Amino acid sequence: MPQLNKDATGRLATFGDLLGSAFAGLAAGTAVLLVFEAVMALTGLGEFGESNGWLMMILPVWLFVEEFRAEGFGAHRIMVGVLGAGFGVAMGMSVAGVVSGVAPALVSGGSGAVTGTVVYCLIWFYGLRWLSHRSG
């Protein structure tokens, strides 16, 4: 298993580490959600695909909170975090809205979750470093 690179503050040091960790969380969330869906469908409590796919973001959100905490105090982390979350949710909801016309809630929410995760990772990693460098 490869070792994750972390800087002195405890943040993930490379974009690949951040995105890879977020995708690992998405994969674990997807597996748990699919098992839940299968159990619900087999017991007759619902149809497969009815659950909201956004639930697979639980572990990536936890990762993002830990990255936020590791950054330390400062207005730059709040600004980048809010912008990342705002753009991530907006892009994720846009993709989910487009996909919802042709796919069940599990797939449309999942596609929105993946999109939101990628957008947040991009804005958090590069925006934070750019703003930290600009502010000194």
Coordinates of N, CA and C in Angstrom, one line a residue, residues 21-35 55-57 59-60:
S21 N -7.3 9.8 -2.2 CA -8.0 9.5 -0.9 C -9.5 9.8 -1.0
A22 N -9.9 10.9 -1.7 CA -11.3 11.2 -1.8 C -12.0 10.1 -2.7
F23 N -11.3 9.6 -3.7 CA -11.9 8.5 -4.5 C -12.0 7.2 -3.8
A24 N -11.0 6.9 -2.9 CA -11.1 5.7 -2.1 C -12.3 5.8 -1.1
G25 N -12.5 7.0 -0.6 CA -13.7 7.2 0.2 C -15.0 7.0 -0.6
L26 N -15.0 7.6 -1.8 CA -16.2 7.4 -2.6 C -16.4 5.9 -3.0
A27 N -15.3 5.2 -3.2 CA -15.5 3.8 -3.5 C -16.0 3.0 -2.3
A28 N -15.5 3.3 -1.2 CA -16.0 2.6 0.1 C -17.5 3.0 0.3
G29 N -17.8 4.3 0.1 CA -19.2 4.7 0.3 C -20.1 4.0 -0.7
T30 N -19.6 3.9 -2.0 CA -20.4 3.2 -3.0 C -20.7 1.8 -2.7
A31 N -19.7 1.1 -2.2 CA -19.8 -0.3 -1.8 C -20.8 -0.5 -0.7
V32 N -20.8 0.4 0.3 CA -21.7 0.3 1.4 C -23.1 0.6 1.0
L33 N -23.3 1.6 0.1 CA -24.6 2.0 -0.4 C -25.2 0.9 -1.3
L34 N -24.3 0.2 -2.1 CA -24.8 -0.9 -2.9 C -25.3 -2.1 -2.1
V35 N -24.6 -2.4 -1.0 CA -25.0 -3.4 -0.1 C -26.3 -3.1 0.5
L55 N -25.2 10.0 -0.7 CA -24.8 9.4 0.6 C -23.3 8.8 0.5
M56 N -22.9 8.5 -0.7 CA -21.5 8.0 -0.9 C -20.5 9.0 -0.6
M57 N -20.8 10.3 -0.3 CA -19.9 11.3 0.0 C -19.5 11.5 1.4
L59 N -17.5 9.7 3.5 CA -16.1 9.6 3.8 C -15.3 10.8 3.1
P60 N -15.6 11.1 1.9 CA -14.9 12.3 1.3 C -15.1 13.6 2.1

